[in-house]
C-alpha positions as a LaTeX table, in Angstrom:
\begin{tabular}{lrrr}
\hline
Residue & $x$ (\AA) & $y$ (\AA) & $z$ (\AA) \\
\hline
Met1 & $-209.39$ & $-11.29$ & $-134.67$ \\
Met2 & $-206.60$ & $-8.75$ & $-134.89$ \\
Lys3 & $-206.72$ & $-8.15$ & $-131.14$ \\
Asp4 & $-206.43$ & $-11.88$ & $-130.46$ \\
Ile5 & $-203.38$ & $-12.13$ & $-132.69$ \\
Ala6 & $-201.86$ & $-9.08$ & $-130.98$ \\
Arg7 & $-202.39$ & $-10.64$ & $-127.52$ \\
Gln8 & $-200.73$ & $-13.87$ & $-128.62$ \\
Arg9 & $-197.79$ & $-12.00$ & $-130.08$ \\
Ile10 & $-197.35$ & $-9.91$ & $-126.93$ \\
Glu11 & $-197.26$ & $-13.07$ & $-124.79$ \\
Val12 & $-194.71$ & $-14.67$ & $-127.11$ \\
Leu13 & $-192.52$ & $-11.57$ & $-126.99$ \\
Phe14 & $-192.61$ & $-11.50$ & $-123.19$ \\
Arg15 & $-191.68$ & $-15.20$ & $-123.02$ \\
Glu16 & $-188.79$ & $-14.57$ & $-125.39$ \\
Ala17 & $-187.65$ & $-11.56$ & $-123.35$ \\
Glu18 & $-187.66$ & $-13.76$ & $-120.24$ \\
Ser19 & $-185.65$ & $-16.49$ & $-121.90$ \\
Val20 & $-183.03$ & $-14.21$ & $-123.47$ \\
Phe21 & $-182.60$ & $-11.76$ & $-120.56$ \\
Arg22 & $-179.64$ & $-13.52$ & $-118.89$ \\
Arg23 & $-177.59$ & $-13.58$ & $-122.12$ \\
Asp24 & $-178.58$ & $-10.23$ & $-123.62$ \\
Pro25 & $-180.58$ & $-7.73$ & $-121.53$ \\
Glu26 & $-180.69$ & $-5.19$ & $-124.39$ \\
Leu27 & $-182.40$ & $-7.70$ & $-126.67$ \\
Ala28 & $-184.95$ & $-8.45$ & $-123.92$ \\
Asn29 & $-185.63$ & $-4.70$ & $-123.63$ \\
Glu30 & $-186.14$ & $-4.53$ & $-127.40$ \\
Tyr31 & $-188.68$ & $-7.38$ & $-127.24$ \\
Val32 & $-190.55$ & $-5.52$ & $-124.54$ \\
Arg33 & $-190.59$ & $-2.30$ & $-126.48$ \\
Leu34 & $-191.89$ & $-4.15$ & $-129.51$ \\
Ala35 & $-194.65$ & $-5.76$ & $-127.42$ \\
Leu36 & $-195.65$ & $-2.33$ & $-126.03$ \\
Arg37 & $-195.79$ & $-0.94$ & $-129.53$ \\
Ile38 & $-198.02$ & $-3.80$ & $-130.71$ \\
Ala39 & $-200.33$ & $-3.30$ & $-127.71$ \\
Lys40 & $-200.58$ & 0.40 & $-128.43$ \\
Arg41 & $-201.28$ & $-0.06$ & $-132.15$ \\
Ala42 & $-203.87$ & $-2.83$ & $-131.68$ \\
Arg43 & $-205.38$ & $-1.14$ & $-128.56$ \\
Val44 & $-204.88$ & $-4.24$ & $-126.43$ \\
Arg45 & $-204.22$ & $-4.29$ & $-122.74$ \\
Ile46 & $-201.01$ & $-6.01$ & $-121.70$ \\
Pro47 & $-201.68$ & $-8.92$ & $-119.30$ \\
Arg48 & $-201.13$ & $-8.13$ & $-115.62$ \\
Glu49 & $-198.30$ & $-10.64$ & $-115.21$ \\
Cys50 & $-196.46$ & $-8.99$ & $-118.08$ \\
Arg51 & $-197.26$ & $-5.43$ & $-117.05$ \\
Tyr52 & $-195.51$ & $-5.87$ & $-113.72$ \\
Arg53 & $-192.35$ & $-7.08$ & $-115.44$ \\
Val54 & $-191.87$ & $-3.73$ & $-117.27$ \\
Cys55 & $-190.73$ & $-0.41$ & $-115.80$ \\
Lys56 & $-193.42$ & 2.17 & $-116.60$ \\
Tyr57 & $-190.86$ & 4.93 & $-116.95$ \\
Cys58 & $-187.81$ & 3.59 & $-118.80$ \\
Lys59 & $-189.62$ & 0.62 & $-120.45$ \\
Ser60 & $-186.94$ & $-1.89$ & $-119.47$ \\
Phe61 & $-187.66$ & $-5.55$ & $-118.69$ \\
Leu62 & $-187.47$ & $-6.09$ & $-114.92$ \\
Trp63 & $-185.87$ & $-9.19$ & $-113.43$ \\
Pro64 & $-186.10$ & $-9.25$ & $-109.61$ \\
Gly65 & $-182.67$ & $-9.49$ & $-108.06$ \\
Val66 & $-180.83$ & $-8.37$ & $-111.24$ \\
Asn67 & $-182.23$ & $-4.99$ & $-112.20$ \\
Ala68 & $-185.25$ & $-4.68$ & $-109.88$ \\
Val69 & $-185.93$ & $-4.88$ & $-106.16$ \\
Val70 & $-189.28$ & $-6.24$ & $-105.00$ \\
Arg71 & $-190.47$ & $-5.64$ & $-101.41$ \\
Ile72 & $-193.70$ & $-6.02$ & $-99.51$ \\
Arg73 & $-194.68$ & $-3.11$ & $-97.28$ \\
Gln74 & $-197.38$ & $-2.92$ & $-94.63$ \\
Arg75 & $-197.44$ & 0.82 & $-93.92$ \\
Arg76 & $-200.72$ & 2.62 & $-94.62$ \\
Ser77 & $-202.24$ & $-0.02$ & $-96.87$ \\
Pro78 & $-200.40$ & $-3.20$ & $-97.74$ \\
His79 & $-198.59$ & $-2.90$ & $-101.08$ \\
Val80 & $-195.81$ & $-4.35$ & $-103.16$ \\
Val81 & $-192.93$ & $-2.01$ & $-104.04$ \\
Ile82 & $-191.03$ & $-2.60$ & $-107.25$ \\
Lys83 & $-187.89$ & $-0.46$ & $-107.65$ \\
Cys84 & $-186.24$ & $-0.31$ & $-111.03$ \\
Leu85 & $-182.47$ & $-0.26$ & $-110.67$ \\
Val86 & $-182.01$ & 1.12 & $-114.20$ \\
Cys87 & $-183.83$ & 4.45 & $-113.70$ \\
Gly88 & $-184.40$ & 4.33 & $-109.91$ \\
Arg89 & $-188.17$ & 4.81 & $-110.10$ \\
Ile90 & $-190.50$ & 3.12 & $-107.61$ \\
Arg91 & $-193.85$ & 1.54 & $-108.44$ \\
Arg92 & $-196.41$ & 0.63 & $-105.75$ \\
Ile93 & $-199.04$ & $-2.01$ & $-106.33$ \\
Pro94 & $-201.76$ & $-2.37$ & $-103.66$ \\
Tyr95 & $-202.91$ & $-5.81$ & $-102.53$ \\
Lys96 & $-205.31$ & $-7.27$ & $-100.02$ \\
\hline
\end{tabular}
């Protein structure tokens, strides 16, 4: 039951981060950090849609076109490239 409550809270926090990002990016980042902390404490996986909206390295909320660049690459194996413009790190996600 605790894990179910944690998942719901994580989803709510990500929705709030998305809605408040345009006005206050720092508050959105704080919501994301809180969601990550809840996931760690309850040992719950963050949903895939939410996981791709967070930089793995600096833990900031990513909004394509504002603080992230998203590209599709075909070299080697097809993959999506997400570049965080806050810390400059690149994340590659394979797809078929």
